[in-house]
JSON list of C-alpha atoms and ligand atoms in Angstrom, two decimals:
[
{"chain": "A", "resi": 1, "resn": "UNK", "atom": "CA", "xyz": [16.22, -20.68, 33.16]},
{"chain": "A", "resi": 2, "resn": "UNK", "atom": "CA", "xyz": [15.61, -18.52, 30.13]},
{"chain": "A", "resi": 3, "resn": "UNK", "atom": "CA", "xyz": [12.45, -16.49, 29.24]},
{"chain": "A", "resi": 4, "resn": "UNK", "atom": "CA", "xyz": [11.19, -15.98, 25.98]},
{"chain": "A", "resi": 5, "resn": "UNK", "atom": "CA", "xyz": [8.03, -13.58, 25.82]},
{"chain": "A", "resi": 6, "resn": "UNK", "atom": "CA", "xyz": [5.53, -15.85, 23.65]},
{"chain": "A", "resi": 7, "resn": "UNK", "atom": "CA", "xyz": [3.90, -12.34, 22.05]},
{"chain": "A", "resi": 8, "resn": "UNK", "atom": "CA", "xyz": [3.79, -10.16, 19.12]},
{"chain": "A", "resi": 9, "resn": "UNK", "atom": "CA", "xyz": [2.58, -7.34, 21.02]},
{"chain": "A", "resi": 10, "resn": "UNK", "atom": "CA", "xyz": [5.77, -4.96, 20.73]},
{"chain": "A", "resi": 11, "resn": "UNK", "atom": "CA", "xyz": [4.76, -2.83, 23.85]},
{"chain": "A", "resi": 12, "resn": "UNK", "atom": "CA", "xyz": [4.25, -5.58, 25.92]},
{"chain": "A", "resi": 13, "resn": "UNK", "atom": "CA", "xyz": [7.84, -7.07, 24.99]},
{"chain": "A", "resi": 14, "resn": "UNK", "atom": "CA", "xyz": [9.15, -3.60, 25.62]},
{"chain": "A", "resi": 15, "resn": "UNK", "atom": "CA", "xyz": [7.87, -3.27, 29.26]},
{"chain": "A", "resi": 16, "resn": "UNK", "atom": "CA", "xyz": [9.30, -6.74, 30.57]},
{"chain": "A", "resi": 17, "resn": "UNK", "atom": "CA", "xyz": [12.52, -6.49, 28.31]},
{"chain": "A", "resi": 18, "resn": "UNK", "atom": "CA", "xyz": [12.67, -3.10, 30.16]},
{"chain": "A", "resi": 19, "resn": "UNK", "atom": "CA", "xyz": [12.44, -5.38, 33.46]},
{"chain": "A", "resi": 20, "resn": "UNK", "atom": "CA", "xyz": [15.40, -7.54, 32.15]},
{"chain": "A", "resi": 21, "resn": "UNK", "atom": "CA", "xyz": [12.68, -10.69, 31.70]},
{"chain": "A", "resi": 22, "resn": "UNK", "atom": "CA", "xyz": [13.33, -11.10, 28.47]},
{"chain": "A", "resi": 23, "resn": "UNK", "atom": "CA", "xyz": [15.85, -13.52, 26.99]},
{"chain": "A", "resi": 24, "resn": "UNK", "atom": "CA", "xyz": [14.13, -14.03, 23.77]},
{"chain": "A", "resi": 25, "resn": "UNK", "atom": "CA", "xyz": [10.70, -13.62, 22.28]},
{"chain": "A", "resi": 26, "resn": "UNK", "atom": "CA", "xyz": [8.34, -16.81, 20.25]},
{"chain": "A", "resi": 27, "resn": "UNK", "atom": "CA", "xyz": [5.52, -15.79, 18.08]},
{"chain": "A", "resi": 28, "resn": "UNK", "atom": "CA", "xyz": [3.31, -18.03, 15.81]},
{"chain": "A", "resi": 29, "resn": "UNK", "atom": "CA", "xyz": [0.74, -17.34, 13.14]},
{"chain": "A", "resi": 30, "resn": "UNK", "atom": "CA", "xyz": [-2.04, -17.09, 15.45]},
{"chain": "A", "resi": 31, "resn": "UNK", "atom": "CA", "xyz": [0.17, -14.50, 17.54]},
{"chain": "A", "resi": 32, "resn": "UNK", "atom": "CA", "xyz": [0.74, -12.55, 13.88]},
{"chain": "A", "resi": 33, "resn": "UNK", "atom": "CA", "xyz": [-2.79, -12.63, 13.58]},
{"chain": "A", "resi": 34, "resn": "UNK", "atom": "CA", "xyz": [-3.79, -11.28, 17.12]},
{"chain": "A", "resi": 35, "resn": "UNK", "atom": "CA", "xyz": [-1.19, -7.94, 16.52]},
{"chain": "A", "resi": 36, "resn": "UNK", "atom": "CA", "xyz": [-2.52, -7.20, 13.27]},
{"chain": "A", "resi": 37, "resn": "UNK", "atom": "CA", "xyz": [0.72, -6.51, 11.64]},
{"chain": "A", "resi": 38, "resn": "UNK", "atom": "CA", "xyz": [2.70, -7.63, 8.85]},
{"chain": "A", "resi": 39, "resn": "UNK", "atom": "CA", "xyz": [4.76, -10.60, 10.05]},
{"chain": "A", "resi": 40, "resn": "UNK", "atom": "CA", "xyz": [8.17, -9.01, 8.47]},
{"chain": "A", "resi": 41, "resn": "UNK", "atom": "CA", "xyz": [7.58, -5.74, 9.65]},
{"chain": "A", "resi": 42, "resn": "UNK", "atom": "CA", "xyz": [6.21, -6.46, 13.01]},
{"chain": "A", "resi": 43, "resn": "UNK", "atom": "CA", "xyz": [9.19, -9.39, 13.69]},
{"chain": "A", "resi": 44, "resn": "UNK", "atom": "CA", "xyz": [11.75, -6.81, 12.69]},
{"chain": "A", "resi": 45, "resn": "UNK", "atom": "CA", "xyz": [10.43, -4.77, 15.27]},
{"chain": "A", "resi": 46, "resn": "UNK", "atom": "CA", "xyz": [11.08, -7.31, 17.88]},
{"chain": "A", "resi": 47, "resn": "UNK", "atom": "CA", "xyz": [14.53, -8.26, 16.87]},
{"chain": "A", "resi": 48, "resn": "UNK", "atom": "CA", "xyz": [15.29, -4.87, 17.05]},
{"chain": "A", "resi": 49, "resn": "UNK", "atom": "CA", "xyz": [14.06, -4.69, 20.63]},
{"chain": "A", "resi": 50, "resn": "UNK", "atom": "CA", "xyz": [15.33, -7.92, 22.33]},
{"chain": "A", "resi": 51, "resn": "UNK", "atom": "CA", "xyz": [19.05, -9.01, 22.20]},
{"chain": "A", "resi": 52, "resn": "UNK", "atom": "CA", "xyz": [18.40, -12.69, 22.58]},
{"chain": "A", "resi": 53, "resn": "UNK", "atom": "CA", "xyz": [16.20, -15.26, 19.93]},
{"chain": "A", "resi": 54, "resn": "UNK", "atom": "CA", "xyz": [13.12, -14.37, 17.64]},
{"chain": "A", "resi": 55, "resn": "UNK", "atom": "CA", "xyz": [11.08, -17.17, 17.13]},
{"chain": "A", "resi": 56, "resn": "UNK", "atom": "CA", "xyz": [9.21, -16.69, 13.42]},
{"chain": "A", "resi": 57, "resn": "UNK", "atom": "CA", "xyz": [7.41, -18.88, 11.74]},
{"chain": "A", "resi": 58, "resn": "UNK", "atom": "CA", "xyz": [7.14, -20.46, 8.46]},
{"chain": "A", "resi": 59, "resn": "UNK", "atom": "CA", "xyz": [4.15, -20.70, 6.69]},
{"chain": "A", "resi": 60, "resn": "UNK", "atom": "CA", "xyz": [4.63, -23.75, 4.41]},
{"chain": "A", "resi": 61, "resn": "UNK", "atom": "CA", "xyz": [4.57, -27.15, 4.65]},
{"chain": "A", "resi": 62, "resn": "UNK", "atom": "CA", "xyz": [6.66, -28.69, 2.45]},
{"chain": "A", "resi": 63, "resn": "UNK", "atom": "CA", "xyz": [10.48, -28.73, 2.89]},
{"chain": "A", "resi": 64, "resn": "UNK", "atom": "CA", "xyz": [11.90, -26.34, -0.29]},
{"chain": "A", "resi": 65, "resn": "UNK", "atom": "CA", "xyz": [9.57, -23.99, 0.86]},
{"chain": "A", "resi": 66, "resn": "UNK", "atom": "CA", "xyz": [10.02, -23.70, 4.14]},
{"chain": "A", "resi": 67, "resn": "UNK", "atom": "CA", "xyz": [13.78, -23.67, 3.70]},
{"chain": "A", "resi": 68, "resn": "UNK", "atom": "CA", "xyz": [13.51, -20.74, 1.19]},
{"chain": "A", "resi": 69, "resn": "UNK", "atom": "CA", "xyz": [10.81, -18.61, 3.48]},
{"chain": "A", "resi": 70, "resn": "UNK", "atom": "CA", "xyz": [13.70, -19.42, 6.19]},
{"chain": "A", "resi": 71, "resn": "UNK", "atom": "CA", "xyz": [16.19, -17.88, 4.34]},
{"chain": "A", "resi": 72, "resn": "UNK", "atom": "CA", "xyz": [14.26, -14.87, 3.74]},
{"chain": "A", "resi": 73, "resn": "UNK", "atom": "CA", "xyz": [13.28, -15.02, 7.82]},
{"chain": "A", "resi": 74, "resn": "UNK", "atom": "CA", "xyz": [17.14, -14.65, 9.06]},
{"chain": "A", "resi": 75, "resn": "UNK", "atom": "CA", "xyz": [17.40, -12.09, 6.82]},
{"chain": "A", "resi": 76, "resn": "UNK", "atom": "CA", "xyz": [15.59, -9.89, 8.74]},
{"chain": "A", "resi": 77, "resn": "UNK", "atom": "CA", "xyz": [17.92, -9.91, 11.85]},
{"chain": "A", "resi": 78, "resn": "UNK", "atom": "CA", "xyz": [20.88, -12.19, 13.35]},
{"chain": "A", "resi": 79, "resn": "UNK", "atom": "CA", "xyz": [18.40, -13.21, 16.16]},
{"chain": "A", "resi": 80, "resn": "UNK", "atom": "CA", "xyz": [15.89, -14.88, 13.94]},
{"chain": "A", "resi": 81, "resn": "UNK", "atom": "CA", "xyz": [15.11, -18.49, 14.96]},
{"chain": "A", "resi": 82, "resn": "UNK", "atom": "CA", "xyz": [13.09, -19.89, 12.11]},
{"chain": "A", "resi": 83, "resn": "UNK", "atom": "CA", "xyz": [10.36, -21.70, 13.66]},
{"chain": "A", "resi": 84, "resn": "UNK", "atom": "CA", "xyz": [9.27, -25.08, 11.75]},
{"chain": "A", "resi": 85, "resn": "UNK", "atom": "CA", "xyz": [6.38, -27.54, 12.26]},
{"chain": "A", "resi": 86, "resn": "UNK", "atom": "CA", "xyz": [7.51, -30.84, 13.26]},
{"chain": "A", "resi": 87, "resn": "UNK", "atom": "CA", "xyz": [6.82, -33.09, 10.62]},
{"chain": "A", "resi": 88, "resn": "UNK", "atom": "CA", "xyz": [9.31, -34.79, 8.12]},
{"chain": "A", "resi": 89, "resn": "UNK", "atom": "CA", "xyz": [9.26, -32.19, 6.12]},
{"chain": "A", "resi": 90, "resn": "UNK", "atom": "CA", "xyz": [9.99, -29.65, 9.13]},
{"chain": "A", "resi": 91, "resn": "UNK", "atom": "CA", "xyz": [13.03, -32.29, 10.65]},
{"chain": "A", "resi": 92, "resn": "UNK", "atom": "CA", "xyz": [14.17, -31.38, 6.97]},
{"chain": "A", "resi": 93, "resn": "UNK", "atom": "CA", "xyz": [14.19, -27.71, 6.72]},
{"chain": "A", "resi": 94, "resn": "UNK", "atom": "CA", "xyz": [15.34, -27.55, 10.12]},
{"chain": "A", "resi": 95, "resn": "UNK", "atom": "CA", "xyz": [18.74, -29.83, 8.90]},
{"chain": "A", "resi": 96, "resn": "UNK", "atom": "CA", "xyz": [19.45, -27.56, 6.25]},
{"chain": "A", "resi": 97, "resn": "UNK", "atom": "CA", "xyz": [18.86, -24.62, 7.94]},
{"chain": "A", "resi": 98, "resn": "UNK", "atom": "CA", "xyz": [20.97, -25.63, 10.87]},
{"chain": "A", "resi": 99, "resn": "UNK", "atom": "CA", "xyz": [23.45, -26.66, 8.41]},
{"chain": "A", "resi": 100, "resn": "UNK", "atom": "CA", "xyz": [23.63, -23.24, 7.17]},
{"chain": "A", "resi": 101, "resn": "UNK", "atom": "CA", "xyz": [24.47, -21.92, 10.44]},
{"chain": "A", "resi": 102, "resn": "UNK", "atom": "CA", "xyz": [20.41, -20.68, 11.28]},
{"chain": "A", "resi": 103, "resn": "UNK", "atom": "CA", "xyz": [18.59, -20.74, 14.97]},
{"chain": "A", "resi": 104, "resn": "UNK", "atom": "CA", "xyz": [15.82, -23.19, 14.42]},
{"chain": "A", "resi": 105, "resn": "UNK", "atom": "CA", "xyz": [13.17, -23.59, 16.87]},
{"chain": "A", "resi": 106, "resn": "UNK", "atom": "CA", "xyz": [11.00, -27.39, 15.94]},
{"chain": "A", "resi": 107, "resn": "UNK", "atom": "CA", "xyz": [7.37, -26.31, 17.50]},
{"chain": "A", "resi": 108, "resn": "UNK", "atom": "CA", "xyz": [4.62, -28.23, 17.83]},
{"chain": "A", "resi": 109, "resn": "UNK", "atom": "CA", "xyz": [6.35, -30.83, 19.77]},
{"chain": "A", "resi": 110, "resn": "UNK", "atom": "CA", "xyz": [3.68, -33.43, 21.51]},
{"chain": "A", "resi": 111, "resn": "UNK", "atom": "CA", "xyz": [5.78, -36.78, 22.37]},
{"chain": "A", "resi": 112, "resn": "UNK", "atom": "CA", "xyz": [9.49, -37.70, 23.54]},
{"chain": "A", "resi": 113, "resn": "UNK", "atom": "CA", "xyz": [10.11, -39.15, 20.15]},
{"chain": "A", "resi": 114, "resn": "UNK", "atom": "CA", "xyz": [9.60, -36.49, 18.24]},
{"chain": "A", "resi": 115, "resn": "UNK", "atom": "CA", "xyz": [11.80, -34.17, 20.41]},
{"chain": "A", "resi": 116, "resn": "UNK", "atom": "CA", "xyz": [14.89, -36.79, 20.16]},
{"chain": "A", "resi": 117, "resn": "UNK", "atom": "CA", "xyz": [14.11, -36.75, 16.12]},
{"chain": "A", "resi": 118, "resn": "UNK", "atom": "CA", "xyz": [14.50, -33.13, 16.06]},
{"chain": "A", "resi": 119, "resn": "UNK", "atom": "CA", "xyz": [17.33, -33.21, 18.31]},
{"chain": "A", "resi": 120, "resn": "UNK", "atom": "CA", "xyz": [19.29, -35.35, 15.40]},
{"chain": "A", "resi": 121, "resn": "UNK", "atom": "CA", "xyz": [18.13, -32.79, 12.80]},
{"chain": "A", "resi": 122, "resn": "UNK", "atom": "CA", "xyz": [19.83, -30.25, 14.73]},
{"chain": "A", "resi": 123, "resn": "UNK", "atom": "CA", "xyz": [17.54, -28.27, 16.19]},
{"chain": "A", "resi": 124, "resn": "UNK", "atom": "CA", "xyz": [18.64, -25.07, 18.15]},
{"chain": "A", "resi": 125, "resn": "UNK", "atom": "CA", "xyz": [15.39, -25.57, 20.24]},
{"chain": "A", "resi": 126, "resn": "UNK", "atom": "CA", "xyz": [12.40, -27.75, 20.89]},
{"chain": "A", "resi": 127, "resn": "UNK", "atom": "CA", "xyz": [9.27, -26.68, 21.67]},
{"chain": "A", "resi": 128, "resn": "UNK", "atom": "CA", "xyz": [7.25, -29.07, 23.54]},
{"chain": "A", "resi": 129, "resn": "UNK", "atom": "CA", "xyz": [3.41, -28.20, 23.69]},
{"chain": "A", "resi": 130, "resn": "UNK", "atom": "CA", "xyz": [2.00, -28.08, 27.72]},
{"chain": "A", "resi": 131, "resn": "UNK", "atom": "CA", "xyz": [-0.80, -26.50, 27.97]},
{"chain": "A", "resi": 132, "resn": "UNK", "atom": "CA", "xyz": [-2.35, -28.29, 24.86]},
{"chain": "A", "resi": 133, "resn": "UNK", "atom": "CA", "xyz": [-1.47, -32.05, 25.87]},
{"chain": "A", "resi": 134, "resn": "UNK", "atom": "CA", "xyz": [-3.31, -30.95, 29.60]},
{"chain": "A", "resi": 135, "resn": "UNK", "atom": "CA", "xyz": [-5.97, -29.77, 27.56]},
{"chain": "A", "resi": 136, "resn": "UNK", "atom": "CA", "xyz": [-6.67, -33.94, 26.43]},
{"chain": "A", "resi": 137, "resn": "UNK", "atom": "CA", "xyz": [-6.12, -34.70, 29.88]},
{"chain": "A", "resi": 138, "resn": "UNK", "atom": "CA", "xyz": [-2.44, -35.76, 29.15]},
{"chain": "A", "resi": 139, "resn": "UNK", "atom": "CA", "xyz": [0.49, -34.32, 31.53]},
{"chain": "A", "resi": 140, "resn": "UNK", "atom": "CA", "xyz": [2.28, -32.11, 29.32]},
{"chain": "A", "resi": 141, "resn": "UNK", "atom": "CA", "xyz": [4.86, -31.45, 32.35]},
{"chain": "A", "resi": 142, "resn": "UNK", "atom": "CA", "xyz": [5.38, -35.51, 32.08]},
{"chain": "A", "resi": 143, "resn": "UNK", "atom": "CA", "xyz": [6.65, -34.62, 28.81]},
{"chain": "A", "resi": 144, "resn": "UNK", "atom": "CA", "xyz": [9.38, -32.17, 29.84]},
{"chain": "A", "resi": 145, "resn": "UNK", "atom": "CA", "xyz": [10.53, -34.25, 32.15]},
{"chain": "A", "resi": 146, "resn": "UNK", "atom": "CA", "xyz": [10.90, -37.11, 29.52]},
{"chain": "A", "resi": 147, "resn": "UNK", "atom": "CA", "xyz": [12.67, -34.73, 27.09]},
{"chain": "A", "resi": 148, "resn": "UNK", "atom": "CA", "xyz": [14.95, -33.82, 29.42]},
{"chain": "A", "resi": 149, "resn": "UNK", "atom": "CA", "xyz": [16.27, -37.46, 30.75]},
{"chain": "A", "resi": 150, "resn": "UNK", "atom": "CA", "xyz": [16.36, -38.68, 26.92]},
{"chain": "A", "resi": 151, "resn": "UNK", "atom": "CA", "xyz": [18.57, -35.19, 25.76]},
{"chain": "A", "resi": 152, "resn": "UNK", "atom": "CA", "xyz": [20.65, -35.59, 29.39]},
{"chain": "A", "resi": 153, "resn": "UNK", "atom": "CA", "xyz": [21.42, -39.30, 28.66]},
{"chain": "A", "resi": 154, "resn": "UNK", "atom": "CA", "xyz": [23.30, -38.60, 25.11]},
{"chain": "A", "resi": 155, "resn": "UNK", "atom": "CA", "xyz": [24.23, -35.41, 25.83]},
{"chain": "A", "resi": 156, "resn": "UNK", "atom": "CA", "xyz": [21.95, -33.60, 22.89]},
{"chain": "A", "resi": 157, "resn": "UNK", "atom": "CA", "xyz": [22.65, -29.36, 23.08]},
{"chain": "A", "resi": 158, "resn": "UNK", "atom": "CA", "xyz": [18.97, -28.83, 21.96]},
{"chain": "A", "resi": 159, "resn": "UNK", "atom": "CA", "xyz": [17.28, -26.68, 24.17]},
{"chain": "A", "resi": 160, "resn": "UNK", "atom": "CA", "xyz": [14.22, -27.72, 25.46]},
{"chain": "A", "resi": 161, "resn": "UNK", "atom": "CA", "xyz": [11.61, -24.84, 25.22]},
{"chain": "A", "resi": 162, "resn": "UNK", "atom": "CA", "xyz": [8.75, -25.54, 27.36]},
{"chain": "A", "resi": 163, "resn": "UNK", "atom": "CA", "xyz": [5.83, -24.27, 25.31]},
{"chain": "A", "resi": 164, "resn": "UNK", "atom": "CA", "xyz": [1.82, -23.39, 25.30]},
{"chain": "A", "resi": 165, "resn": "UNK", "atom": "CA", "xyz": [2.60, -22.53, 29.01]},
{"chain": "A", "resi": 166, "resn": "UNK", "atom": "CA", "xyz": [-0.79, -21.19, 30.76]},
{"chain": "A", "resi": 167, "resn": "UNK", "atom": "CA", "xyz": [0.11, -21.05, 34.31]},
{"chain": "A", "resi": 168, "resn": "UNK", "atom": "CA", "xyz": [2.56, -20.08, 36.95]},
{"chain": "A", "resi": 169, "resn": "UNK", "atom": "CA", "xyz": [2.58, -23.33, 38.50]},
{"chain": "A", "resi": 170, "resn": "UNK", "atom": "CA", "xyz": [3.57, -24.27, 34.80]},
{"chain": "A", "resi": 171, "resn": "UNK", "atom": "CA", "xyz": [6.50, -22.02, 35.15]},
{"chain": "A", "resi": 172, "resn": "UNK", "atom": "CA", "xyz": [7.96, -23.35, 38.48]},
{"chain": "A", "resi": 173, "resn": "UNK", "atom": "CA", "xyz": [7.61, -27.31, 37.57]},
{"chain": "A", "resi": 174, "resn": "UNK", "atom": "CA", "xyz": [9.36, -26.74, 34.26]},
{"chain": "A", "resi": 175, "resn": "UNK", "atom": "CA", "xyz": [12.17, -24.85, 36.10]},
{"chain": "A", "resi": 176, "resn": "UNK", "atom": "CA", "xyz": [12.27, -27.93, 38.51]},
{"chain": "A", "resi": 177, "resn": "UNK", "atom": "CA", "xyz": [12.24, -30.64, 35.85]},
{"chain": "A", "resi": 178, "resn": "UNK", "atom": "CA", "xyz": [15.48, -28.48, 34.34]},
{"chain": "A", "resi": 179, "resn": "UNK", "atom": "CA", "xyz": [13.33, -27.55, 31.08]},
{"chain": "A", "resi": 180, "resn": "UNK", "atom": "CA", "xyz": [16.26, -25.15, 29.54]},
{"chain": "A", "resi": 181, "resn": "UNK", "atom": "CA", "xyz": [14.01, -22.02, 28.56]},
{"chain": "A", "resi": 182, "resn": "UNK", "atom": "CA", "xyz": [10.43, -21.63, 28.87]},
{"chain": "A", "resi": 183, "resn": "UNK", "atom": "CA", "xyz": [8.26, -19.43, 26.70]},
{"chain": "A", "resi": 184, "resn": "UNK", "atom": "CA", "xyz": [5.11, -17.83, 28.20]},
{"chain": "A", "resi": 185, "resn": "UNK", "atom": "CA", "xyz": [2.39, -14.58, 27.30]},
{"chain": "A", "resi": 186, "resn": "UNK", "atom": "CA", "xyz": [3.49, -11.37, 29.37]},
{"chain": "A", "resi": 187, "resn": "UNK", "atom": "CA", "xyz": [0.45, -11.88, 31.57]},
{"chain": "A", "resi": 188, "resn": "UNK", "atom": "CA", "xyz": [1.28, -15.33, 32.92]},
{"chain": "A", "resi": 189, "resn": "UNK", "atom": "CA", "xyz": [4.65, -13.91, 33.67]},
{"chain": "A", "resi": 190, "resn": "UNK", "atom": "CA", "xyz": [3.82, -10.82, 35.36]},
{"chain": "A", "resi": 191, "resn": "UNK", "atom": "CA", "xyz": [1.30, -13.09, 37.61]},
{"chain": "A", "resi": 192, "resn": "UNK", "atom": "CA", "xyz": [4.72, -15.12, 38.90]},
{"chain": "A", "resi": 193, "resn": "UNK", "atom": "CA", "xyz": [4.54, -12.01, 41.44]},
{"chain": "A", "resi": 194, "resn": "UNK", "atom": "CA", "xyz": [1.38, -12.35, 42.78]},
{"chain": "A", "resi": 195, "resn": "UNK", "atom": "CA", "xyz": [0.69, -14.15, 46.49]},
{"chain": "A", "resi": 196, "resn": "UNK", "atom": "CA", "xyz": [-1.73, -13.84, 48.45]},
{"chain": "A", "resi": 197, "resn": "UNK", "atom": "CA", "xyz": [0.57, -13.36, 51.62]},
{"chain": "A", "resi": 198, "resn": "UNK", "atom": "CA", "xyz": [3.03, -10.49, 50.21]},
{"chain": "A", "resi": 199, "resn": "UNK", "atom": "CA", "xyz": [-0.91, -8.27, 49.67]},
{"chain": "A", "resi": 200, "resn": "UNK", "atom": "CA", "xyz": [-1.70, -9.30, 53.00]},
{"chain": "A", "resi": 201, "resn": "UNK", "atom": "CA", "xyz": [1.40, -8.44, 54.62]},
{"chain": "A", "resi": 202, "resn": "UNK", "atom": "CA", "xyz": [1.91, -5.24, 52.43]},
{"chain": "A", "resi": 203, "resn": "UNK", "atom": "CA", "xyz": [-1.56, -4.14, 54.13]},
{"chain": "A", "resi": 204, "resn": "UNK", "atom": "CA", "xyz": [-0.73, -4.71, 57.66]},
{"chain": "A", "resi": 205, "resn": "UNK", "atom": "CA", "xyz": [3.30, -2.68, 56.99]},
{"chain": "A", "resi": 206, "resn": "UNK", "atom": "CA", "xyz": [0.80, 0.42, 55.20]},
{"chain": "A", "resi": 207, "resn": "UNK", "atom": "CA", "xyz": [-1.48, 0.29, 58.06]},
{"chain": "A", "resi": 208, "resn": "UNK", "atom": "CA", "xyz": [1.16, 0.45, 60.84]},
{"chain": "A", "resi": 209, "resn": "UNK", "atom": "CA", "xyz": [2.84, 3.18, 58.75]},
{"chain": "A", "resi": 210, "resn": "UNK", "atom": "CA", "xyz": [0.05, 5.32, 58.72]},
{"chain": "A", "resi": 211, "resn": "UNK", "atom": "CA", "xyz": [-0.87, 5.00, 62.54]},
{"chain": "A", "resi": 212, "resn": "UNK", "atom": "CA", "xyz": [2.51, 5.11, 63.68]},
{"chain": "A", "resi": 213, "resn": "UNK", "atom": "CA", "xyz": [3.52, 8.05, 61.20]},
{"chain": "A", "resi": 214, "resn": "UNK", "atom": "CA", "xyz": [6.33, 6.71, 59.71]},
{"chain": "A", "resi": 215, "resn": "UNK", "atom": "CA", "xyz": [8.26, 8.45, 56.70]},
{"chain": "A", "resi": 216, "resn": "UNK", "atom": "CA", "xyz": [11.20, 8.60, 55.03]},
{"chain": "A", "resi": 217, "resn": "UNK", "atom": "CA", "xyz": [12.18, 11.05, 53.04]},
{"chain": "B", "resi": 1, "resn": "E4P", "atom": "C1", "xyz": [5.14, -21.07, 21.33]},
{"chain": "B", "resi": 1, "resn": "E4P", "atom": "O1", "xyz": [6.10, -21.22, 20.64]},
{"chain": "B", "resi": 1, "resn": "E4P", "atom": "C2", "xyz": [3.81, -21.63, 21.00]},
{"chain": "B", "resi": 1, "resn": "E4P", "atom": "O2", "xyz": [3.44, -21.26, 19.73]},
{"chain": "B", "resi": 1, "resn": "E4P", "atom": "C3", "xyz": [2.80, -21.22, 22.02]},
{"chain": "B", "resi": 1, "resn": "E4P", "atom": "O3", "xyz": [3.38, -21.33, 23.31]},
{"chain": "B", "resi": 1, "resn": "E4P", "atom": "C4", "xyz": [1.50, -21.97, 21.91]},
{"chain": "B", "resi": 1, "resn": "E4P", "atom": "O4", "xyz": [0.69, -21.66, 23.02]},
{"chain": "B", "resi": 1, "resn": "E4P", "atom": "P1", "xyz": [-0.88, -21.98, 23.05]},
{"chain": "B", "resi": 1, "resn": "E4P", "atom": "O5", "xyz": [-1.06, -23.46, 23.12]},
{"chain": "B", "resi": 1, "resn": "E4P", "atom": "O6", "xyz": [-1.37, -21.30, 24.29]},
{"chain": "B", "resi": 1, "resn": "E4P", "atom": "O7", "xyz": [-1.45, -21.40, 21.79]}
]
């Protein structure tokens, strides 16, 4: 399974890339918003950084526009997956972008339907929302799952991008289901290595090295 760093933070992408964690990177406006930087400069940054896809987003809503700001996107760097909402007017930017040759990622994904739709528009990923459909008490894992029988039983080549991910358990279920990447903030990842046992075993192998005065080098 894939990771993509769901952060415009450039140091933090640069610690786990460093790591070999990251496979790609998503960002969003709100993400834009939280760095403080210019969305060109700051995403050129990234692409720079990470071999694998840069998720950025367009900021219209209707179809011309979003094609041309997605033009002007992949400009930027081969990596560049132009991100687009999915509504009718995103299936459409994402079939002529596609057509063109272009990574698109088709966010805002909240129902099995919509993910085979985007599948047909050609979609390079789809990014199915978890965290937000457990917010409304709805089983956003559920929805994984569904993607990925509906995409397994006609053999679709989108790649399901298990999105708005807020915990480890998160992590692990999607990896079980077979969700093809998932897409998470650095902290959520770097939490994958905490348990409870490995601190309280680490404690015990310190203690015993200090009373027994063991050293190696
Ligand atoms: C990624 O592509 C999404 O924009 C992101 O995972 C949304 O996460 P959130 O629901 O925590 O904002």
């Amino acid at each position: 399974m894939k990771f993509f760093v769901d952060t415009a933070d450039v140091p933090a992408i640069a610690e786990l890339n460093d790591l070999g964690m990251v496979d790609g990177v998503t960002t969003n406006p709100s993400l834009i918003k939280k760095s403080g930087r210019d969305i060109l400069e700051v995403t050129k940054e990234i692409c720079d950084l990470v071999d694998g896809p840069v998720s950025a987003e367009v900021t219209a809503t209707d179809a011309e526009t979003m094609i041309a700001e997605g033009r002007k996107l992949v400009e930027i760097a081969e990596n560049i997956a132009v991100k687009v909402p999915l509504t009718w007017d995103g299936l459409k930017a994402c079939k002529a972008l596609s057509d063109d040759g272009h990574m698109v990622n088709v966010t805002l994904c909240f129902s099995a339907n919509q993910a085979l739709l985007a599948a047909k528009a050609g979609a390079t990923f789809i990014s199915p929302f978890i965290g937000r459909l457990d917010d409304i008490n709805l089983d956003g894992l559920d929805l994984i799952a569904d993607i990925r029988t509906i995409y397994d039983n006609y053999g679709y080549e989108t790649e399901i991008l298990a999105a708005s991910i807020r915990t480890v358990n998160h992590i692990s279920e999607c990896a079980k289901i077979g969700a093809d990447v998932i897409t998470a903030p650095p902290a959520v990842i770097q939490s994958m290595v905490k348990h409870p046992l490995t601190d309280k075993g680490l404690d015990a192998f310190l203690a015993d090295i200090k009373s027994a005065g063991i050293s190696i080098l």
